[in-house]
Short mmCIF file of C-alpha atoms and ligand atoms in Angstrom, two decimals:
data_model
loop_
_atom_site.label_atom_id
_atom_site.label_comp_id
_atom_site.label_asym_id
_atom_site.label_seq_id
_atom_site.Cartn_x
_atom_site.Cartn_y
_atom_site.Cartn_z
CA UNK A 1 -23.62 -8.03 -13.97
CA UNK A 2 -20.37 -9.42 -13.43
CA UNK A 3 -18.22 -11.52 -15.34
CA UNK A 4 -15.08 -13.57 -14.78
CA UNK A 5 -13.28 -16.33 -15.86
CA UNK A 6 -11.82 -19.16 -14.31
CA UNK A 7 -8.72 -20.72 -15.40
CA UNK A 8 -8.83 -24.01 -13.73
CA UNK A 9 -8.68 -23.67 -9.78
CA UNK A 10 -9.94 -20.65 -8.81
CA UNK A 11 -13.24 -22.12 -7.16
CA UNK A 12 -15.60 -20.15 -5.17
CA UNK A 13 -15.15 -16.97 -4.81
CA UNK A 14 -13.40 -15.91 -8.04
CA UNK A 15 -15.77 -12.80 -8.21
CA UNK A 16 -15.78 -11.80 -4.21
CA UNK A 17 -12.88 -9.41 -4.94
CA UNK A 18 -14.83 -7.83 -7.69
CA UNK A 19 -17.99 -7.30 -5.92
CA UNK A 20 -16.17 -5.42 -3.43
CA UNK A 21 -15.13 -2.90 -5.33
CA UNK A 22 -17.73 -2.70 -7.68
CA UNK A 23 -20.27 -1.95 -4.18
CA UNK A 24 -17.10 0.57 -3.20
CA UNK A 25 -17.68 2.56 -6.78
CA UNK A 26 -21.47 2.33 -5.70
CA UNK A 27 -22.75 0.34 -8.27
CA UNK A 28 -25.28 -2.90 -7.28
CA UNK A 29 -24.22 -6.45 -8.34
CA UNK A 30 -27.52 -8.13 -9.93
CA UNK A 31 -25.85 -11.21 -11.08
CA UNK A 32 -22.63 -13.22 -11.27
CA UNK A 33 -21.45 -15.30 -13.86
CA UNK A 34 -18.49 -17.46 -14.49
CA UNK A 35 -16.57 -19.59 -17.23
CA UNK A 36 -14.25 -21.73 -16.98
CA UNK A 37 -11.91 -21.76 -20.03
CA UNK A 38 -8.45 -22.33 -20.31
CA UNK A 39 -7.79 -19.06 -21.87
CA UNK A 40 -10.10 -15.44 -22.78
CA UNK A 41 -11.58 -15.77 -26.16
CA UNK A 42 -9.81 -13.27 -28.64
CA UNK A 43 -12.25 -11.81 -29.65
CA UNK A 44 -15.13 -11.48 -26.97
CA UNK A 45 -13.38 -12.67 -24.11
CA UNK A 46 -15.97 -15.32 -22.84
CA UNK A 47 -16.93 -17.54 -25.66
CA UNK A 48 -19.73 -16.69 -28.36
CA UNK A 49 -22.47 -18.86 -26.57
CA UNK A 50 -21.53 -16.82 -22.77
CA UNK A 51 -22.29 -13.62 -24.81
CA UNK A 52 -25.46 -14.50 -25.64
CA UNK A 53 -26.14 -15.68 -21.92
CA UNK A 54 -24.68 -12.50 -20.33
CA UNK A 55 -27.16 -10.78 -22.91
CA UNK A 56 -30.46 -12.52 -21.98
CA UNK A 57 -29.32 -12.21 -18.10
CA UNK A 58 -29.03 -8.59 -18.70
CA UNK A 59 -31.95 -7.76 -20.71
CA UNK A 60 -34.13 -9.88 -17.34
CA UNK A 61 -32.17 -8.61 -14.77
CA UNK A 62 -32.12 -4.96 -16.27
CA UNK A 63 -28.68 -4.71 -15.88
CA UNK A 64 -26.99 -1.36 -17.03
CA UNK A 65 -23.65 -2.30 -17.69
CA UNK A 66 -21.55 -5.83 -17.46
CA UNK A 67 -18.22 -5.93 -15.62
CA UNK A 68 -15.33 -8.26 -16.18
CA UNK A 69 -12.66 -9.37 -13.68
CA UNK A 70 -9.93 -8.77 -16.02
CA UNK A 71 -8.47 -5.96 -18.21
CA UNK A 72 -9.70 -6.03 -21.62
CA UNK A 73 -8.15 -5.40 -24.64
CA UNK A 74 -9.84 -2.49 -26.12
CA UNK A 75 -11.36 -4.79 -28.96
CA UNK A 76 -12.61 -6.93 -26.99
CA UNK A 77 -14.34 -4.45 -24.98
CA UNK A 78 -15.69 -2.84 -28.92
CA UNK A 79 -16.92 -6.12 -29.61
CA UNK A 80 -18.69 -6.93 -26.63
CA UNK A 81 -20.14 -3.21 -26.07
CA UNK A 82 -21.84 -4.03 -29.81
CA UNK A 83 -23.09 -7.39 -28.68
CA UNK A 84 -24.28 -6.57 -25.17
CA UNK A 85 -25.75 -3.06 -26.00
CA UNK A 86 -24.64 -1.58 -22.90
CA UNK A 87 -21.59 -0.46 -21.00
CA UNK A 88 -18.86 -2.92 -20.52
CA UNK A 89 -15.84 -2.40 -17.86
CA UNK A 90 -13.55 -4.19 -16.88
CA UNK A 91 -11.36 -4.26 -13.60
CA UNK A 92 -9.20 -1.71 -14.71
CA UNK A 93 -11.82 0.78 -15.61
CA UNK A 94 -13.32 0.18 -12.30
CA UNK A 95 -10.34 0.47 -9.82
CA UNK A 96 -9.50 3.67 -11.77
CA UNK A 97 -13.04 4.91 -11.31
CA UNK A 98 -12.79 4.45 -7.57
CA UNK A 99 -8.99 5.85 -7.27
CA UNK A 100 -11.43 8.62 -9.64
CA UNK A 101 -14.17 9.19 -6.77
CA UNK A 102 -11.88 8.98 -3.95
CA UNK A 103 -8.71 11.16 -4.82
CA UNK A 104 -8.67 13.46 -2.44
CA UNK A 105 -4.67 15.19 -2.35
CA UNK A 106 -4.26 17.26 -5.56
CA UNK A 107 -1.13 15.11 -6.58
CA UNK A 108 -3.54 12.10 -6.02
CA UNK A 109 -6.08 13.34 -8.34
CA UNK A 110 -3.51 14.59 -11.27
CA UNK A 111 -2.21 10.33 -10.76
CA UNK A 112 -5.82 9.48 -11.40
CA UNK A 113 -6.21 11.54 -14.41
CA UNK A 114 -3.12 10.70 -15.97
CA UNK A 115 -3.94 6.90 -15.08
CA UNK A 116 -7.25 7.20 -16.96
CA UNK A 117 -5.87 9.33 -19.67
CA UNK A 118 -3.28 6.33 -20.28
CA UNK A 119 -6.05 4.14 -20.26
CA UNK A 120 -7.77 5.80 -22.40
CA UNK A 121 -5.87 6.36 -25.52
CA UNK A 122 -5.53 3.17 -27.25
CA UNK A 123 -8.97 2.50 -26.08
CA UNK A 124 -10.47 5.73 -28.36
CA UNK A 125 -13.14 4.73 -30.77
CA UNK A 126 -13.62 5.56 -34.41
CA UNK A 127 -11.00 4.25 -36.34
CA UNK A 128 -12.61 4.54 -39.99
CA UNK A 129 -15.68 5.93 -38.20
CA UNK A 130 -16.17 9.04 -40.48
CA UNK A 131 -14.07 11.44 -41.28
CA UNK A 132 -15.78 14.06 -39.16
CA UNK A 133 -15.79 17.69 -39.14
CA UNK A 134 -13.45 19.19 -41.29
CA UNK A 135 -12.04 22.97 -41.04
CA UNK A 136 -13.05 23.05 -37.18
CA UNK A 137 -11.08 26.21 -37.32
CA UNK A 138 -7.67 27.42 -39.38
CA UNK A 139 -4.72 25.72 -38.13
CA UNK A 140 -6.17 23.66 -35.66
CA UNK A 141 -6.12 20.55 -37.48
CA UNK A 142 -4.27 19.30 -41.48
CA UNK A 143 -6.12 18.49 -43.81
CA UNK A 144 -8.09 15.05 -43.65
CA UNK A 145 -6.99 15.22 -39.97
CA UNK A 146 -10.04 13.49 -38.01
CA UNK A 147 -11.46 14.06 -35.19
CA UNK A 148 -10.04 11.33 -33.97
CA UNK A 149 -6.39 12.46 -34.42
CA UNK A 150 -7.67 15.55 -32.71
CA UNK A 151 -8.71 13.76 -29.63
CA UNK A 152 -5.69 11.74 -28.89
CA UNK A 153 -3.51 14.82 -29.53
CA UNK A 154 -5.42 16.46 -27.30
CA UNK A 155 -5.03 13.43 -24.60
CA UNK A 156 -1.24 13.20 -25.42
CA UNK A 157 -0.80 16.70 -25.25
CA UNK A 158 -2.88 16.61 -21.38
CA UNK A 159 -0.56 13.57 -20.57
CA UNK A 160 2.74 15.33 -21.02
CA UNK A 161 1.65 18.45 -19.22
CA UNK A 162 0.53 16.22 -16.18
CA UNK A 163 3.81 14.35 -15.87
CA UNK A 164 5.43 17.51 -16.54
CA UNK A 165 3.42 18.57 -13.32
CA UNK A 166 4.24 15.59 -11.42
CA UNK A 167 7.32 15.79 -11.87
CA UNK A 168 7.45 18.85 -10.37
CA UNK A 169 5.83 17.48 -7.31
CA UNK A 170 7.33 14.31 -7.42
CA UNK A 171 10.98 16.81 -6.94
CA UNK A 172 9.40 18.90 -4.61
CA UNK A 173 8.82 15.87 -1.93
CA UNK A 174 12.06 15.03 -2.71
CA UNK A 175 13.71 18.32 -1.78
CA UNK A 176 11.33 18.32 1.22
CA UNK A 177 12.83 15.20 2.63
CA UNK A 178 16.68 16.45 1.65
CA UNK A 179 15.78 19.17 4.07
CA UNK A 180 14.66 16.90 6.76
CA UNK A 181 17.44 17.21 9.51
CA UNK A 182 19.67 14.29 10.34
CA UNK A 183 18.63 13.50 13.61
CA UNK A 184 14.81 12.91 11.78
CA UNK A 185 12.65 10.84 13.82
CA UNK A 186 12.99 7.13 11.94
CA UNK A 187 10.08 6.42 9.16
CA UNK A 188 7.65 3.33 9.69
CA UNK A 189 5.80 2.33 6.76
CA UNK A 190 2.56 0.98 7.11
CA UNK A 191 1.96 -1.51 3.56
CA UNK A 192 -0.36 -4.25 2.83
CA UNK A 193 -3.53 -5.28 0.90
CA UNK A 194 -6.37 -2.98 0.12
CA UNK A 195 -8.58 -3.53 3.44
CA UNK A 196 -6.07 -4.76 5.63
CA UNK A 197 -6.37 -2.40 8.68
CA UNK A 198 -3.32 0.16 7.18
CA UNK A 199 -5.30 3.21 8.81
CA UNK A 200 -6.68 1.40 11.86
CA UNK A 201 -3.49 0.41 12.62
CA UNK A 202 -2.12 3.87 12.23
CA UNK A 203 -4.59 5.52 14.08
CA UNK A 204 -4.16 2.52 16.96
CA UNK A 205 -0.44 3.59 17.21
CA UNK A 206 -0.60 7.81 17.07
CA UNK A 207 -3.33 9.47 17.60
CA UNK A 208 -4.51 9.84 14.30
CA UNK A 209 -7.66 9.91 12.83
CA UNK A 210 -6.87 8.18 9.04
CA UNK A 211 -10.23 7.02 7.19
CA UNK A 212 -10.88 3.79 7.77
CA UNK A 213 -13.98 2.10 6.50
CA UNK A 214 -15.12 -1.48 5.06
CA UNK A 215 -14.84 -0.51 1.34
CA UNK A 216 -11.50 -1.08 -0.85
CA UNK A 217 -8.88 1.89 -1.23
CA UNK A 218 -10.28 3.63 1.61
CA UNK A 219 -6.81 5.61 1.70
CA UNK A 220 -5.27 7.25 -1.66
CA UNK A 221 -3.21 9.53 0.23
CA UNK A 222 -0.19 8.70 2.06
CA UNK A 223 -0.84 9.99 5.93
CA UNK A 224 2.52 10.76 8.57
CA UNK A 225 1.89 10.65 12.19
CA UNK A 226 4.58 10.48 15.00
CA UNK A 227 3.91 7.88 17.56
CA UNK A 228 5.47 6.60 20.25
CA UNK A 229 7.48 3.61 21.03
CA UNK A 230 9.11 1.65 23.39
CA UNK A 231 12.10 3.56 25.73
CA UNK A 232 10.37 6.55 25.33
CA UNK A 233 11.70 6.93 21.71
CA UNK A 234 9.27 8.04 19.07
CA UNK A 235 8.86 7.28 15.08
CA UNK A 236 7.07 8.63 12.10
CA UNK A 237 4.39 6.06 10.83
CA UNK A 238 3.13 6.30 7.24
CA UNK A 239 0.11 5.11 6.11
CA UNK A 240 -0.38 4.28 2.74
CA UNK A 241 -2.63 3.08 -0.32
CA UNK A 242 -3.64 -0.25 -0.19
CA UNK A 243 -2.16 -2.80 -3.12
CA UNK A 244 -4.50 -5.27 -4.87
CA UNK A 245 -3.72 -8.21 -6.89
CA UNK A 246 -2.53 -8.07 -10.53
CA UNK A 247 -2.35 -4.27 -9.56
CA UNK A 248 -3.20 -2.63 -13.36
CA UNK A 249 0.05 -1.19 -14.65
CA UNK A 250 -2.15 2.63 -15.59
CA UNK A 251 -2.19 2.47 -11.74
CA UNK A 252 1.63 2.35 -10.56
CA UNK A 253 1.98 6.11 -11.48
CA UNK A 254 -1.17 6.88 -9.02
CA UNK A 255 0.87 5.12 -6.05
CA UNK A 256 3.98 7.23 -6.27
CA UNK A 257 3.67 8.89 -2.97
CA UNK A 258 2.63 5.30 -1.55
CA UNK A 259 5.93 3.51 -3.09
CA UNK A 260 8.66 6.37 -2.58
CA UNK A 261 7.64 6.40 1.22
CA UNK A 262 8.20 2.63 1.20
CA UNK A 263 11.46 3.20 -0.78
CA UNK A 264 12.28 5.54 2.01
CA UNK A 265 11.12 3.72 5.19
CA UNK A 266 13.52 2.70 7.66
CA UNK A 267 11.21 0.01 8.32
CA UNK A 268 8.28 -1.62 6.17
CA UNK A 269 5.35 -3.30 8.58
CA UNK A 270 3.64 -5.42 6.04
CA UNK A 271 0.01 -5.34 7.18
CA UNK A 272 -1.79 -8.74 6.50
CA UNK A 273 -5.70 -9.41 6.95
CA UNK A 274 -5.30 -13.26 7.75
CA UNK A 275 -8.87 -13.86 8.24
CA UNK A 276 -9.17 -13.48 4.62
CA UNK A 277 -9.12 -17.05 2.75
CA UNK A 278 -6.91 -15.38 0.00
CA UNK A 279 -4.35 -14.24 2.97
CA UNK A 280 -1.47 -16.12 1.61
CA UNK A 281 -2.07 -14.63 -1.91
CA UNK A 282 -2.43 -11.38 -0.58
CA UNK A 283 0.45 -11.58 1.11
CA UNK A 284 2.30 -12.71 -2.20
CA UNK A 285 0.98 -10.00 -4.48
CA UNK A 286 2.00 -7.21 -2.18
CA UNK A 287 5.64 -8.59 -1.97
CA UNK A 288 5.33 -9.32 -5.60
CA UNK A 289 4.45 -5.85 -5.86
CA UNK A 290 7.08 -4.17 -4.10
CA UNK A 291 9.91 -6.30 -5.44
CA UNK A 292 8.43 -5.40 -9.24
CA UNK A 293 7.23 -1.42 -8.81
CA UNK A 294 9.38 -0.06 -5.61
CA UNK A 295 12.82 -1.22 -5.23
CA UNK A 296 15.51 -0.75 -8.04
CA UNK A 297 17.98 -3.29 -8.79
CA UNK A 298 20.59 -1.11 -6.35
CA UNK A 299 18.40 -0.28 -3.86
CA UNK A 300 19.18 -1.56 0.17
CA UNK A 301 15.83 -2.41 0.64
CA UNK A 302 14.09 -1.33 4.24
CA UNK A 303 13.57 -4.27 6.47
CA UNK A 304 9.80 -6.34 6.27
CA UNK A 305 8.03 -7.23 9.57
CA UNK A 306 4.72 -8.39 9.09
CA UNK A 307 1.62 -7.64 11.28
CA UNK A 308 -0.91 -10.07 11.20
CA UNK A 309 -4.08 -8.36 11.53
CA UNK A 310 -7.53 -9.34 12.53
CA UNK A 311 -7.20 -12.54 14.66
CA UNK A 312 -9.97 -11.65 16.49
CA UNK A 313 -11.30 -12.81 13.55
CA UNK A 314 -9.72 -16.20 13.68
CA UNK A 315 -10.28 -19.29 15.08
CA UNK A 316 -8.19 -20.67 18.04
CA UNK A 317 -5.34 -22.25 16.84
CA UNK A 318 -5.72 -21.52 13.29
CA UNK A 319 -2.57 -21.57 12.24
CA UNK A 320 -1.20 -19.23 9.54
CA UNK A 321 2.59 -20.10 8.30
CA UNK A 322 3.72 -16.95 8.13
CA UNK A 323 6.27 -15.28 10.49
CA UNK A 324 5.13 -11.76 12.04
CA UNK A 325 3.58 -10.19 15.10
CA UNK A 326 -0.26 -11.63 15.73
CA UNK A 327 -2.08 -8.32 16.21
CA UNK A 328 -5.70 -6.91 16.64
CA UNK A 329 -5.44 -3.33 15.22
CA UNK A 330 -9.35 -2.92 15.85
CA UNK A 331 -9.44 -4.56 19.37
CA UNK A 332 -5.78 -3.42 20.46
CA UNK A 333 -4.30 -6.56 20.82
CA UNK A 334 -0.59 -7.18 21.19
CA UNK A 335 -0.11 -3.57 19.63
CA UNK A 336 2.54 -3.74 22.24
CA UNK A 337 4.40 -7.05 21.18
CA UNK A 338 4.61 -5.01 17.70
CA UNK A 339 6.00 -2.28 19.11
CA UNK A 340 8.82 -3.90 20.99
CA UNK A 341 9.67 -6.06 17.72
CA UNK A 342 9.88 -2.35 15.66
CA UNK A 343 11.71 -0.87 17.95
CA UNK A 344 13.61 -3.91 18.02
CA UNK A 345 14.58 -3.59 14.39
CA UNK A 346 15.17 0.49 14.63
CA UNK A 347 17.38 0.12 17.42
CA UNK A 348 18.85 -3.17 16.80
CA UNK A 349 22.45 -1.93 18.52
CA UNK A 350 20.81 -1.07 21.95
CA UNK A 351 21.61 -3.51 24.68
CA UNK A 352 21.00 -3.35 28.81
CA UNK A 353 24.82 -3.07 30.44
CA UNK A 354 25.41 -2.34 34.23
CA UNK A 355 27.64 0.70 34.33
CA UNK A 356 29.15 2.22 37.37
CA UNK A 357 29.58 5.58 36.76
CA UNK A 358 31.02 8.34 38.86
CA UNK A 359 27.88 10.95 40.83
CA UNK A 360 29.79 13.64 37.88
CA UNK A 361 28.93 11.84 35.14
CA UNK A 362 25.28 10.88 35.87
CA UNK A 363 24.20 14.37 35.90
CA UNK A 364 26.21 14.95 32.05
CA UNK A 365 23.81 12.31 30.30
CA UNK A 366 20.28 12.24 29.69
CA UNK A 367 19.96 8.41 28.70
CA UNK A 368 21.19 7.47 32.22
CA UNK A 369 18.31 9.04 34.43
CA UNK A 370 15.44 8.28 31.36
CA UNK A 371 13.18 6.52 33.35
CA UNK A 372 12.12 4.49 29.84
CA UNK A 373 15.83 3.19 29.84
CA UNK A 374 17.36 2.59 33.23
CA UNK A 375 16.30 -0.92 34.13
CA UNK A 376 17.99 -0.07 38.09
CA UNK A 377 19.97 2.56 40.12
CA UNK A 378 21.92 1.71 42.92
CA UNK A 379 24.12 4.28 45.17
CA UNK A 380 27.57 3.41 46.24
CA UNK A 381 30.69 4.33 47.51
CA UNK A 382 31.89 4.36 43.95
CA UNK A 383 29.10 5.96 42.23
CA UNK A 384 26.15 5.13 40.78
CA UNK A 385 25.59 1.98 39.83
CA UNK A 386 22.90 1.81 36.52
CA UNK A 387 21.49 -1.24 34.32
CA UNK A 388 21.07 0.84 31.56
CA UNK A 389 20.00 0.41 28.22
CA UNK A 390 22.56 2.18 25.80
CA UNK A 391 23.22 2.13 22.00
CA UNK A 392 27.31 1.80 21.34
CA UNK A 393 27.99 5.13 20.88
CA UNK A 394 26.31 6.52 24.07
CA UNK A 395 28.06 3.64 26.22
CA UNK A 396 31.27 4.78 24.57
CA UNK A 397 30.39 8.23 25.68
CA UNK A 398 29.85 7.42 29.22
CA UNK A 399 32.79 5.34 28.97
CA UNK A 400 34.76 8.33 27.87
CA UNK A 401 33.60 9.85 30.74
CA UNK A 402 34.61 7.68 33.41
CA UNK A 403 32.13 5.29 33.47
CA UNK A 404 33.12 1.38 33.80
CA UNK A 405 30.85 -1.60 32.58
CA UNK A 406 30.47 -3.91 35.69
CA UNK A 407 28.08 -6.32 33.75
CA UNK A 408 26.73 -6.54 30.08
CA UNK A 409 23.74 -8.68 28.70
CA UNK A 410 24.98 -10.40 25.66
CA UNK A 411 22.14 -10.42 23.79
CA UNK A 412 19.83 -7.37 22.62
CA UNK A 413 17.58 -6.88 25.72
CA UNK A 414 14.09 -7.68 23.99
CA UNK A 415 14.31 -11.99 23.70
CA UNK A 416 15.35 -12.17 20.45
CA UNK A 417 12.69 -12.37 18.62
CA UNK A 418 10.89 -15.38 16.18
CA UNK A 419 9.12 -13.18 14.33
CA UNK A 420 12.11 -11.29 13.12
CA UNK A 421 11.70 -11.48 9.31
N1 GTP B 1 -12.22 -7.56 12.96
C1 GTP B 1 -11.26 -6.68 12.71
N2 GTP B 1 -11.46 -5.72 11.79
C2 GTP B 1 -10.47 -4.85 11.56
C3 GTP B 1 -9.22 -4.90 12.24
N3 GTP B 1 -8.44 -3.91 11.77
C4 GTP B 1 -9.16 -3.27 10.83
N4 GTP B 1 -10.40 -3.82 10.69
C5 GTP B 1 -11.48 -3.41 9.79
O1 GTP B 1 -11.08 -3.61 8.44
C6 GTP B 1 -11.64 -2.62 7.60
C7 GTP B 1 -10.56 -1.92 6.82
O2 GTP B 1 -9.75 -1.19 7.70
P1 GTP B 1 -8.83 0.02 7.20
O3 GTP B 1 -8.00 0.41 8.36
O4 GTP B 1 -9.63 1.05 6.50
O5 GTP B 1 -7.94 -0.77 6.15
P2 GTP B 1 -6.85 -0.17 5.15
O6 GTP B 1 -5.79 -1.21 5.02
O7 GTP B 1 -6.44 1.18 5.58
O8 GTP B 1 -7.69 -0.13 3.81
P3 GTP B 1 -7.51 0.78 2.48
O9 GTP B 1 -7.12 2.16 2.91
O10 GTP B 1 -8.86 0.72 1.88
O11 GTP B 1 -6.48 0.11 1.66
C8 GTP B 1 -12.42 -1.68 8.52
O12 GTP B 1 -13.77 -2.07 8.50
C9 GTP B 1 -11.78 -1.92 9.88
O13 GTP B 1 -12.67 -1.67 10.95
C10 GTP B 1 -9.05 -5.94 13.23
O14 GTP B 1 -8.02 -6.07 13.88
N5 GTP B 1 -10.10 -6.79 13.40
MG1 MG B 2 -6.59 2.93 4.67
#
């Protein structure tokens, strides 16, 4: 059974969110209920008269366990566990169950367990519950110790030892990319809501084969491919963990890999799903998100471009106000536009010139015989003349070399571009 409250204006479709990821940890939704109240009761969350209705529900329905769309405090949860006689969880519990299930990476799964470990500890029951079990063995616990001293030092002591470990991973990756060589291919990262199309999208732009499937946090790992773009020049797309709204704070730790290759990208594509009604809230959480978790006050923050995915999905002329490429990741549709408006962003220096260069100097650089790049060749008396497209630096080379700009386009190449964030 699941449980939410509304504050006011959240209409239809408060719990849609939660049912999704309560069918993606494989449990079945009987019944939904909702109340609207300004604020959670204290003490049991709904109010004292919803308890009772969430209890007769349950006991006709057969429910198992009740599931609220909010984190609880862990009294709350007591309280209504005692009331209910059955399981209680609340959103928190159940994204962490899922991250739980589908942890794949072994740096994903120590995230998960530390996230649930954090969870856990304030949440431990048995305050004044008996002094259990004393002399368990010499030196393993002080006197009048109890047991449940002995469980959160055992928790604390398994939390320090995985962030101990993590940290070791988190400076391996770090080392890793130190190594990378300068002239590294530039790093695309793929961000947006849980369910968005992330790993389609990936997959639709390198060869990949990420998991993609209807259910929420389909991805825990972070995934690099090298794909192609325009002017035969090539990038390293990363895709990465879905975000959700009011992400649980246990959970930040469990995106690390997610957020440091955001930190790192050279380029963010923000991945929206705008046939979803909550699209503009979406949209807003994940920005929310990364402004609050990823960047640090000092940080030059990678460029945004947003993708908006699934229009197939959307109704001629339904407008969505929000700047970004219109794409079908699933149906391949103007993939191509979104390519041209990365590359646009990567390379934002390149522009088409006319160069007349001697027959010498032709044969000394690459970029002016790459079919991707030279717009025209014409021979003459003089040389060769090429419409080119060149980044400063090689155009200063070839200028170096003898070559003499005839004509120069004084824009970038690509129409500049609306959609440029
Ligand atoms: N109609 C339509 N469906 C799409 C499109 N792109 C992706 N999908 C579907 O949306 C669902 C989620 O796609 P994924 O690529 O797994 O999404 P994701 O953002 O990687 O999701 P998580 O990894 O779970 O955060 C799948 O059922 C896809 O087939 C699209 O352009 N149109
Ligand atoms: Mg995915």
């Amino acid at each position: 059974m699941l449980v939410g409250i509304d504050h006011g204006h959240a209409g239809e479709g408060l719990l849609d969110e939660l049912e999704a990821l309560t069918d993606t940890a494989g449990i079945v939704t009987l019944a939904t209920l909702v109340q609207k109240r300004a604020r959670p009761d204290p003490a049991t969350f709904v109010g004292k008269g919803k308890v009772e209705e969430i209890l007769a529900a349950c006991d006709e329905l057969g429910a198992d366990a009740v599931i609220f769309n909010d984190e609880l405090r862990a009294s709350q949860t007591r309280n209504l566990e005692d009331a209910l006689g059955r399981k209680v969880i609340d959103r928190t519990q159940l994204i962490l169950d899922i991250f739980a299930q589908r942890a794949a990476s072994k740096e994903a799964k120590l995230q998960v367990e530390l996230a649930q470990l954090r969870y856990r500890l304030p949440r431990l029951r048995g305050w004044g519950q008996a002094l259990t079990q004393t002399g368990g063995g010499i030196g393993t616990r002080g006197p009048g110790e109890t047991q449940l001293e002995i469980d959160r030092n055992k928790i604390t002591r398994r939390i320090h030892a995985l962030e101990r470990r993590l940290r070791q991973v988190a400076e391996e990756r770090s080392t890793r990319r130190k190594l990378r060589s300068h002239g590294d291919l530039p790093q695309v990262a793929l961000v947006g809501y849980t369910n968005s199309g992330k790993s389609t999208l990936l997959n639709r732009l390198t060869s990949a084969d990420s998991f993609v499937e209807d259910k929420l946090f389909a991805t825990l790992d972070t995934m690099v491919r090298r794909g192609p773009l325009p002017e035969g020049r090539e990038a390293l797309f990363i895709d990465t963990v879905g975000f959700i709204r009011d992400l649980p704070h246990h959970l930040v730790p469990a995106f690390a890999a997610t957020l440091e290759a955001v930190r790192y990208a050279d380029l963010v594509v923000h991945i929206v799903d705008i046939a979803r009604p909550t699209w503009n809230e979406d949209y807003r959480s994940v920005l929310d998100t990364l402004e609050r978790e990823v960047f640090r006050g000092g940080d030059v923050r990678p460029p945004v471009l947003s993708a908006l995915n699934k229009i197939d999905l959307c109704p001629e002329g339904a407008e969505r106000d929000l700047p970004g490429v219109r794409i079908s990741a699933r149906d391949d549709v103007h993939i191509q536009e979104l390519l041209a408006a990365i590359a646009d962003i990567l390379y934002p220096a390149d522009r088409e010139v006319e160069v007349l260069v001697p027959y010498a100097t032709l044969g000394r650089f690459a970029s002016l015989r790459d079919p991707h790049r030279v717009r025209s060749l014409e021979y003459t008396d003089e040389g060769a003349r090429v419409r080119v497209l060149l980044s400063p630096a090689e155009l200063a080379d070839v200028e170096a070399s003898g070559g003499r700009v005839s004509a120069s386009a004084s824009s970038p190449v690509e129409e500049p571009r609306s959609h440029r964030p």
